[in-house]
mmCIF file of C-alpha atoms in Angstrom:
data_model
loop_
_atom_site.group_PDB
_atom_site.id
_atom_site.type_symbol
_atom_site.label_atom_id
_atom_site.label_comp_id
_atom_site.label_asym_id
_atom_site.label_seq_id
_atom_site.Cartn_x
_atom_site.Cartn_y
_atom_site.Cartn_z
ATOM 1 C CA MET A 251 23.612 61.712 98.252
ATOM 2 C CA ILE A 252 25.923 59.968 100.684
ATOM 3 C CA GLU A 253 25.321 61.842 104.291
ATOM 4 C CA TRP A 254 28.895 61.667 105.481
ATOM 5 C CA PHE A 255 30.417 63.104 102.294
ATOM 6 C CA THR A 256 27.809 66.240 102.805
ATOM 7 C CA TRP A 257 29.099 66.392 106.257
ATOM 8 C CA VAL A 258 32.764 66.137 104.968
ATOM 9 C CA GLN A 259 32.215 68.964 102.328
ATOM 10 C CA VAL A 260 30.506 71.137 104.947
ATOM 11 C CA VAL A 261 33.175 70.780 107.720
ATOM 12 C CA VAL A 262 35.866 71.667 105.064
ATOM 13 C CA ALA A 263 33.908 74.769 103.608
ATOM 14 C CA VAL A 264 33.556 75.880 107.398
ATOM 15 C CA VAL A 265 37.432 75.475 108.184
ATOM 16 C CA ALA A 266 38.225 76.971 104.887
ATOM 17 C CA GLY A 267 36.141 80.003 105.596
ATOM 18 C CA LEU A 268 37.671 80.084 109.131
ATOM 19 C CA VAL A 269 41.311 79.820 108.024
ATOM 20 C CA CYS A 270 40.576 82.786 105.455
ATOM 21 C CA VAL A 271 38.844 84.842 108.575
ATOM 22 C CA VAL A 272 41.907 84.054 110.706
ATOM 23 C CA ALA A 273 44.364 85.176 108.088
ATOM 24 C CA CYS A 274 42.276 88.654 107.301
ATOM 25 C CA PHE A 275 42.591 89.235 111.154
ATOM 26 C CA ALA A 276 46.272 88.299 110.921
ATOM 27 C CA LYS A 277 46.591 91.185 108.290
ATOM 28 C CA ARG A 278 48.072 88.903 106.002
ATOM 29 C CA GLN A 279 47.472 89.197 102.081
ATOM 30 C CA PRO A 280 45.759 85.943 100.328
ATOM 31 C CA ASP A 281 48.857 83.656 99.930
ATOM 32 C CA ASP A 282 48.843 79.841 98.875
ATOM 33 C CA VAL A 283 47.154 78.697 102.042
ATOM 34 C CA THR A 284 43.971 80.771 101.616
ATOM 35 C CA VAL A 285 43.683 80.345 98.162
ATOM 36 C CA GLY A 286 44.529 76.752 98.464
ATOM 37 C CA THR A 287 41.590 76.257 100.811
ATOM 38 C CA GLY A 288 39.195 77.483 98.064
ATOM 39 C CA ALA A 289 40.976 74.828 96.040
ATOM 40 C CA VAL A 290 40.024 72.037 98.327
ATOM 41 C CA VAL A 291 36.112 73.042 98.493
ATOM 42 C CA LEU A 292 36.246 73.123 94.926
ATOM 43 C CA VAL A 293 37.595 70.119 94.271
ATOM 44 C CA LEU A 294 35.100 68.493 96.550
ATOM 45 C CA LEU A 295 32.012 70.107 94.749
ATOM 46 C CA LEU A 296 33.591 68.761 91.487
ATOM 47 C CA ALA A 297 33.466 65.088 93.044
ATOM 48 C CA GLN A 298 29.826 66.109 94.262
ATOM 49 C CA LEU A 299 28.996 66.799 90.713
ATOM 50 C CA VAL A 300 30.136 63.708 89.270
ATOM 51 C CA VAL A 301 28.124 61.926 92.298
ATOM 52 C CA ALA A 302 25.245 63.624 91.465
ATOM 53 C CA ILE A 303 25.396 62.947 87.694
ATOM 54 C CA ALA A 304 26.142 59.122 88.528
ATOM 55 C CA ALA A 305 23.565 58.779 91.421
ATOM 56 C CA PRO A 306 20.336 58.463 89.611
ATOM 57 C CA PHE A 307 21.527 55.747 87.522
ATOM 58 C CA VAL A 308 22.572 53.365 90.574
ATOM 59 C CA GLY A 309 19.167 53.589 92.223
ATOM 60 C CA ASN A 310 19.912 56.769 94.478
ATOM 61 C CA ALA A 311 17.085 59.015 92.765
ATOM 62 C CA PRO A 312 16.487 62.726 94.287
ATOM 63 C CA THR A 313 13.362 63.030 96.146
ATOM 64 C CA GLY A 314 13.536 66.962 95.623
ATOM 65 C CA ASN A 315 13.630 69.389 92.663
ATOM 66 C CA LEU A 316 16.707 68.328 90.502
ATOM 67 C CA VAL A 317 16.543 71.751 88.774
ATOM 68 C CA GLU A 318 16.900 73.453 92.303
ATOM 69 C CA PHE A 319 19.700 71.080 93.298
ATOM 70 C CA TYR A 320 21.884 71.754 90.167
ATOM 71 C CA ILE A 321 21.393 75.404 90.503
ATOM 72 C CA TYR A 322 22.751 75.178 93.641
ATOM 73 C CA LEU A 323 25.764 72.899 92.651
ATOM 74 C CA VAL A 324 26.401 75.190 89.779
ATOM 75 C CA SER A 325 26.328 78.262 91.605
ATOM 76 C CA ALA A 326 28.634 76.662 94.592
ATOM 77 C CA ILE A 327 30.974 75.518 91.955
ATOM 78 C CA LEU A 328 31.253 78.904 90.518
ATOM 79 C CA LEU A 329 31.853 80.851 93.956
ATOM 80 C CA PRO A 330 35.483 79.447 95.054
ATOM 81 C CA PRO A 331 37.117 80.341 91.512
ATOM 82 C CA LEU A 332 35.461 83.750 91.573
ATOM 83 C CA ALA A 333 36.384 84.562 95.400
ATOM 84 C CA THR A 334 40.153 83.129 94.346
ATOM 85 C CA VAL A 335 40.310 85.530 91.182
ATOM 86 C CA TRP A 336 39.224 88.540 93.267
ATOM 87 C CA ALA A 337 41.664 87.691 95.913
ATOM 88 C CA LEU A 338 44.489 87.501 93.519
ATOM 89 C CA VAL A 339 43.500 90.481 91.650
ATOM 90 C CA ASP A 340 42.697 92.731 94.849
ATOM 91 C CA ARG A 341 45.696 91.255 97.035
ATOM 92 C CA THR A 342 44.698 93.020 100.330
ATOM 93 C CA ARG A 343 43.897 91.037 103.522
ATOM 94 C CA TRP A 344 40.399 91.899 102.962
ATOM 95 C CA SER A 345 40.235 89.712 99.949
ATOM 96 C CA ASN A 346 40.884 86.721 102.595
ATOM 97 C CA LEU A 347 37.056 87.925 103.955
ATOM 98 C CA VAL A 348 35.790 87.158 100.146
ATOM 99 C CA LEU A 349 37.476 83.931 100.139
ATOM 100 C CA ALA A 350 36.049 83.124 103.839
ATOM 101 C CA THR A 351 32.521 84.377 102.394
ATOM 102 C CA SER A 352 32.434 82.112 99.809
ATOM 103 C CA SER A 353 33.393 79.092 101.775
ATOM 104 C CA PHE A 354 30.620 79.693 103.997
ATOM 105 C CA ALA A 355 28.226 80.056 101.617
ATOM 106 C CA VAL A 356 29.429 76.768 99.803
ATOM 107 C CA ALA A 357 28.740 75.197 103.289
ATOM 108 C CA VAL A 358 25.268 76.454 103.400
ATOM 109 C CA MET A 359 24.608 75.473 99.673
ATOM 110 C CA VAL A 360 25.877 72.190 100.103
ATOM 111 C CA TYR A 361 23.652 71.475 103.252
ATOM 112 C CA ARG A 362 20.641 72.516 101.262
ATOM 113 C CA MET A 363 21.668 70.341 98.210
ATOM 114 C CA PHE A 364 21.601 67.309 100.752
ATOM 115 C CA GLN A 365 18.283 68.344 102.056
ATOM 116 C CA ILE A 366 16.821 68.604 98.316
ATOM 117 C CA TRP A 367 18.473 65.231 97.360
ATOM 118 C CA THR A 368 17.175 63.314 100.340
ATOM 119 C CA VAL A 369 14.712 64.912 102.709
ATOM 120 C CA GLN A 370 12.924 67.455 100.963
ATOM 121 C CA GLY A 371 10.437 69.342 102.878
ATOM 122 C CA LEU A 372 12.838 70.955 105.337
#
């Protein structure tokens, strides 16, 4: 996997989580900004899915377990939409914490996927 793209994903997910935490403490209900941060995280994950499918065909084979990699990837792709649905249904300021938690979890999963792809054993 491309290292800079991994770090872009991690930073975007952490910033998205921080935006949602700030919105929660500002006592704001989920709005376009907080829900939009989840959408940005999801778009980057979908781009990673395309890269992960294409990478082995261009000579960038993973060093770790592909099953574990794709389990992380599918789980990470499911988190932002599920958190967004929760936020839109619940519509309380605490829903922003659900969005934040999903963003932080995605950041951890993306980093772990990078480890599986490149430097297995850490």
